[in-house]
Amino acid sequence: MVLSCFMGLRRRPCAAPRRTHFICGVSCSPDATRVTQITLDPVGYSGQLTPLISRLTQLTTLDLSDNYFFGPIPSSISSLQLNSLSSLRRLNLSYNKLTGFLPKLPSNLLEFALRGNSLSGYVSKSTFDGLTQLEVVELSANSFSGTLGAWFLPSLQQVDLANNSFISVEISKPAGGNSDLVAVNLGFNEIEGNVHGLNLNM
């Protein structure tokens, strides 16, 4: 199924006739000049994610969950590239058929969820560098593996890494000793022994 009301960036969906909301879940800014949200219903949308998504510089929410998108997450979603998604706050690509590795993420994210895909490889500490506002991380039910070294984000509240193949995870305390972290799920991995540094009573 394709998006009949949003066939691509070249057609400028916010242009005349001026509209700010579309049936398929695309929302535009009040002046109808920029796409600000894409929230698709779970009705079987499919295809690969286009690298041109990074041109939506005012996008705050991208929710394509519970559909049939496949292939890799475009590296252009990274906050390190020109015309990046610098305004993106919520990214939910859960329960699709995405493959490949986890790219560098936009620096202003509050929440990101990639549950129930076929993503693989290592999740390095550098993946989270610069994500100082991130509150929710949902990576369960993928094929991530290896060791996730010491990392901590002062704003982090929930972490779900269950149903992967991690062998070691270390979550360190912030320098001041205070944390908003309230929930961590590491079930159904290959972790042996204790999770270093994890203490929810900080």
mmCIF file of C-alpha atoms in Angstrom:
data_model
loop_
_atom_site.group_PDB
_atom_site.id
_atom_site.type_symbol
_atom_site.label_atom_id
_atom_site.label_comp_id
_atom_site.label_asym_id
_atom_site.label_seq_id
_atom_site.Cartn_x
_atom_site.Cartn_y
_atom_site.Cartn_z
ATOM 1 C CA MET A 1 0.000 0.000 0.000
ATOM 2 C CA VAL A 2 1.326 3.444 -0.842
ATOM 3 C CA LEU A 3 0.513 6.836 0.620
ATOM 4 C CA SER A 4 -2.065 8.324 -1.725
ATOM 5 C CA CYS A 5 -1.899 11.703 0.016
ATOM 6 C CA PHE A 6 1.885 11.847 0.401
ATOM 7 C CA MET A 7 3.668 10.377 -2.581
ATOM 8 C CA GLY A 8 7.054 11.934 -1.893
ATOM 9 C CA LEU A 9 8.925 15.071 -1.009
ATOM 10 C CA ARG A 10 8.928 16.385 -4.571
ATOM 11 C CA ARG A 11 5.180 17.001 -4.477
ATOM 12 C CA ARG A 12 5.372 19.264 -1.416
ATOM 13 C CA PRO A 13 2.303 17.965 0.464
ATOM 14 C CA CYS A 14 1.964 21.180 2.473
ATOM 15 C CA ALA A 15 1.721 23.348 -0.647
ATOM 16 C CA ALA A 16 -1.511 24.532 -2.269
ATOM 17 C CA PRO A 17 -4.226 23.629 -1.677
ATOM 18 C CA ARG A 18 -3.030 24.507 1.808
ATOM 19 C CA ARG A 19 -3.778 21.807 4.368
ATOM 20 C CA THR A 20 -2.287 21.037 7.747
ATOM 21 C CA HIS A 21 -3.669 17.506 8.301
ATOM 22 C CA PHE A 22 -4.022 14.506 6.016
ATOM 23 C CA ILE A 23 -5.998 11.294 6.371
ATOM 24 C CA CYS A 24 -2.863 9.138 6.163
ATOM 25 C CA GLY A 25 -1.234 10.754 9.206
ATOM 26 C CA VAL A 26 0.859 13.572 7.751
ATOM 27 C CA SER A 27 0.640 16.897 9.600
ATOM 28 C CA CYS A 28 2.026 20.257 8.521
ATOM 29 C CA SER A 29 3.043 23.408 10.339
ATOM 30 C CA PRO A 30 0.344 26.053 11.023
ATOM 31 C CA ASP A 31 1.476 28.077 8.018
ATOM 32 C CA ALA A 32 1.235 24.917 5.863
ATOM 33 C CA THR A 33 4.834 25.140 4.698
ATOM 34 C CA ARG A 34 6.573 22.233 6.483
ATOM 35 C CA VAL A 35 5.800 18.620 7.367
ATOM 36 C CA THR A 36 5.972 18.334 11.168
ATOM 37 C CA GLN A 37 4.561 14.853 11.905
ATOM 38 C CA ILE A 38 4.174 11.537 10.108
ATOM 39 C CA THR A 39 2.124 9.027 12.103
ATOM 40 C CA LEU A 40 0.866 6.133 10.000
ATOM 41 C CA ASP A 41 -1.913 3.759 10.984
ATOM 42 C CA PRO A 42 -1.022 0.028 11.047
ATOM 43 C CA VAL A 43 -2.739 -0.819 7.772
ATOM 44 C CA GLY A 44 0.028 -2.536 5.825
ATOM 45 C CA TYR A 45 2.182 0.270 4.440
ATOM 46 C CA SER A 46 5.368 -1.154 2.938
ATOM 47 C CA GLY A 47 8.544 -0.265 1.078
ATOM 48 C CA GLN A 48 12.009 0.967 1.967
ATOM 49 C CA LEU A 49 12.626 4.120 3.964
ATOM 50 C CA THR A 50 13.955 6.839 1.693
ATOM 51 C CA PRO A 51 17.140 8.761 2.605
ATOM 52 C CA LEU A 52 15.221 11.894 1.554
ATOM 53 C CA ILE A 53 13.417 11.731 4.903
ATOM 54 C CA SER A 54 16.305 13.828 6.237
ATOM 55 C CA ARG A 55 15.028 16.784 4.195
ATOM 56 C CA LEU A 56 12.057 17.112 6.540
ATOM 57 C CA THR A 57 13.978 19.425 8.842
ATOM 58 C CA GLN A 58 10.901 20.441 10.899
ATOM 59 C CA LEU A 59 9.739 16.870 11.543
ATOM 60 C CA THR A 60 9.113 16.303 15.266
ATOM 61 C CA THR A 61 7.415 12.864 15.194
ATOM 62 C CA LEU A 62 8.013 9.919 12.871
ATOM 63 C CA ASP A 63 5.853 6.901 13.732
ATOM 64 C CA LEU A 64 5.713 4.141 11.112
ATOM 65 C CA SER A 65 5.167 1.305 13.584
ATOM 66 C CA ASP A 66 3.192 -1.895 12.927
ATOM 67 C CA ASN A 67 3.582 -1.915 9.165
ATOM 68 C CA TYR A 68 5.779 -3.736 6.624
ATOM 69 C CA PHE A 69 8.663 -1.375 5.924
ATOM 70 C CA PHE A 70 11.847 -3.276 5.126
ATOM 71 C CA GLY A 71 15.542 -2.741 4.490
ATOM 72 C CA PRO A 72 17.997 -0.591 6.454
ATOM 73 C CA ILE A 73 17.336 2.583 8.413
ATOM 74 C CA PRO A 74 18.848 5.347 6.228
ATOM 75 C CA SER A 75 22.127 6.676 7.586
ATOM 76 C CA SER A 76 20.921 10.158 6.593
ATOM 77 C CA ILE A 77 18.761 10.121 9.718
ATOM 78 C CA SER A 78 21.955 10.856 11.626
ATOM 79 C CA SER A 79 22.276 14.177 13.409
ATOM 80 C CA LEU A 80 25.788 14.524 11.978
ATOM 81 C CA GLN A 81 24.700 15.265 8.432
ATOM 82 C CA LEU A 82 23.609 18.473 6.757
ATOM 83 C CA ASN A 83 19.821 18.877 6.454
ATOM 84 C CA SER A 84 19.424 16.376 9.285
ATOM 85 C CA LEU A 85 16.343 15.736 11.402
ATOM 86 C CA SER A 86 17.413 18.233 14.040
ATOM 87 C CA SER A 87 13.836 18.749 15.277
ATOM 88 C CA LEU A 88 12.938 15.055 15.613
ATOM 89 C CA ARG A 89 11.760 14.221 19.141
ATOM 90 C CA ARG A 90 9.970 10.882 18.758
ATOM 91 C CA LEU A 91 10.999 8.057 16.435
ATOM 92 C CA ASN A 92 8.990 4.825 16.391
ATOM 93 C CA LEU A 93 9.770 2.210 13.741
ATOM 94 C CA SER A 94 8.698 -0.791 15.827
ATOM 95 C CA TYR A 95 7.214 -3.983 14.386
ATOM 96 C CA ASN A 96 8.306 -3.657 10.798
ATOM 97 C CA LYS A 97 10.792 -5.768 8.834
ATOM 98 C CA LEU A 98 13.818 -3.501 9.095
ATOM 99 C CA THR A 99 17.292 -5.019 8.787
ATOM 100 C CA GLY A 100 20.883 -3.859 9.052
ATOM 101 C CA PHE A 101 22.598 -1.855 11.754
ATOM 102 C CA LEU A 102 21.545 0.914 14.111
ATOM 103 C CA PRO A 103 22.723 4.269 12.696
ATOM 104 C CA LYS A 104 23.779 7.334 14.604
ATOM 105 C CA LEU A 105 20.603 8.986 15.882
ATOM 106 C CA PRO A 106 19.319 12.591 15.807
ATOM 107 C CA SER A 107 20.602 14.468 18.847
ATOM 108 C CA ASN A 108 17.278 15.940 20.041
ATOM 109 C CA LEU A 109 15.404 12.648 20.465
ATOM 110 C CA LEU A 110 13.250 12.143 23.555
ATOM 111 C CA GLU A 111 12.032 8.653 22.646
ATOM 112 C CA PHE A 112 13.018 6.037 20.122
ATOM 113 C CA ALA A 113 11.521 2.595 19.631
ATOM 114 C CA LEU A 114 12.676 -0.121 17.231
ATOM 115 C CA ARG A 115 11.034 -3.165 18.823
ATOM 116 C CA GLY A 116 10.251 -6.250 16.794
ATOM 117 C CA ASN A 117 12.459 -5.820 13.735
ATOM 118 C CA SER A 118 15.453 -7.814 12.451
ATOM 119 C CA LEU A 119 18.164 -5.281 13.240
ATOM 120 C CA SER A 120 21.543 -6.740 14.153
ATOM 121 C CA GLY A 121 25.152 -5.981 14.971
ATOM 122 C CA TYR A 122 26.711 -4.216 17.922
ATOM 123 C CA VAL A 123 25.186 -1.266 19.759
ATOM 124 C CA SER A 124 28.137 0.876 20.760
ATOM 125 C CA LYS A 125 28.351 3.575 23.400
ATOM 126 C CA SER A 126 28.898 6.090 20.596
ATOM 127 C CA THR A 127 25.349 5.378 19.397
ATOM 128 C CA PHE A 128 24.120 7.381 22.391
ATOM 129 C CA ASP A 129 26.713 10.158 22.325
ATOM 130 C CA GLY A 130 25.072 13.566 22.328
ATOM 131 C CA LEU A 131 21.579 12.253 23.145
ATOM 132 C CA THR A 132 21.376 14.256 26.357
ATOM 133 C CA GLN A 133 17.561 14.521 26.327
ATOM 134 C CA LEU A 134 16.744 10.886 25.572
ATOM 135 C CA GLU A 135 14.196 9.394 28.004
ATOM 136 C CA VAL A 136 13.034 6.113 26.423
ATOM 137 C CA VAL A 137 15.042 3.429 24.556
ATOM 138 C CA GLU A 138 13.112 0.454 23.121
ATOM 139 C CA LEU A 139 15.298 -2.063 21.229
ATOM 140 C CA SER A 140 13.713 -5.364 22.274
ATOM 141 C CA ALA A 141 13.060 -8.324 19.969
ATOM 142 C CA ASN A 142 15.873 -7.739 17.483
ATOM 143 C CA SER A 143 19.197 -9.512 16.919
ATOM 144 C CA PHE A 144 21.622 -7.079 18.551
ATOM 145 C CA SER A 145 24.649 -8.794 20.072
ATOM 146 C CA GLY A 146 27.942 -8.342 21.866
ATOM 147 C CA THR A 147 28.826 -6.066 24.752
ATOM 148 C CA LEU A 148 27.172 -2.729 25.398
ATOM 149 C CA GLY A 149 29.853 -0.784 27.263
ATOM 150 C CA ALA A 150 29.402 1.770 30.012
ATOM 151 C CA TRP A 151 26.917 4.449 29.054
ATOM 152 C CA PHE A 152 24.536 6.711 30.838
ATOM 153 C CA LEU A 153 22.179 9.482 29.807
ATOM 154 C CA PRO A 154 21.102 11.791 32.641
ATOM 155 C CA SER A 155 17.515 12.059 31.358
ATOM 156 C CA LEU A 156 17.032 8.323 30.726
ATOM 157 C CA GLN A 157 13.903 6.799 32.324
ATOM 158 C CA GLN A 158 13.174 3.496 30.535
ATOM 159 C CA VAL A 159 15.436 0.999 28.745
ATOM 160 C CA ASP A 160 14.184 -2.175 27.041
ATOM 161 C CA LEU A 161 16.904 -4.375 25.498
ATOM 162 C CA ALA A 162 15.111 -7.710 25.991
ATOM 163 C CA ASN A 163 15.073 -10.557 23.467
ATOM 164 C CA ASN A 164 18.426 -9.875 21.849
ATOM 165 C CA SER A 165 21.836 -11.556 22.112
ATOM 166 C CA PHE A 166 23.757 -9.175 24.363
ATOM 167 C CA ILE A 167 26.381 -10.910 26.492
ATOM 168 C CA SER A 168 27.185 -7.933 28.721
ATOM 169 C CA VAL A 169 25.581 -4.571 29.496
ATOM 170 C CA GLU A 170 26.997 -1.839 31.695
ATOM 171 C CA ILE A 171 24.881 1.135 32.728
ATOM 172 C CA SER A 172 26.886 3.575 34.813
ATOM 173 C CA LYS A 173 25.716 6.175 37.302
ATOM 174 C CA PRO A 174 25.833 9.840 36.313
ATOM 175 C CA ALA A 175 28.599 11.928 37.830
ATOM 176 C CA GLY A 176 26.260 13.538 40.379
ATOM 177 C CA GLY A 177 24.772 10.224 41.482
ATOM 178 C CA ASN A 178 21.159 11.182 40.657
ATOM 179 C CA SER A 179 19.083 9.443 38.019
ATOM 180 C CA ASP A 180 15.521 9.313 36.648
ATOM 181 C CA LEU A 181 15.987 5.699 35.531
ATOM 182 C CA VAL A 182 13.024 3.619 36.751
ATOM 183 C CA ALA A 183 12.738 0.614 34.408
ATOM 184 C CA VAL A 184 15.301 -1.646 32.708
ATOM 185 C CA ASN A 185 14.410 -4.855 30.851
ATOM 186 C CA LEU A 186 17.331 -7.103 29.883
ATOM 187 C CA GLY A 187 15.440 -10.399 29.806
ATOM 188 C CA PHE A 188 16.086 -13.162 27.279
ATOM 189 C CA ASN A 189 19.617 -12.164 26.353
ATOM 190 C CA GLU A 190 22.835 -14.140 26.865
ATOM 191 C CA ILE A 191 24.069 -12.137 29.848
ATOM 192 C CA GLU A 192 25.901 -14.093 32.537
ATOM 193 C CA GLY A 193 26.470 -12.708 36.011
ATOM 194 C CA ASN A 194 25.528 -9.218 37.155
ATOM 195 C CA VAL A 195 24.806 -6.188 35.032
ATOM 196 C CA HIS A 196 27.633 -3.855 35.959
ATOM 197 C CA GLY A 197 26.714 -0.530 37.488
ATOM 198 C CA LEU A 198 22.949 -1.089 37.389
ATOM 199 C CA ASN A 199 21.167 0.260 40.438
ATOM 200 C CA LEU A 200 17.595 1.493 40.210
ATOM 201 C CA ASN A 201 17.713 2.917 43.734
ATOM 202 C CA MET A 202 20.171 5.646 42.842
#
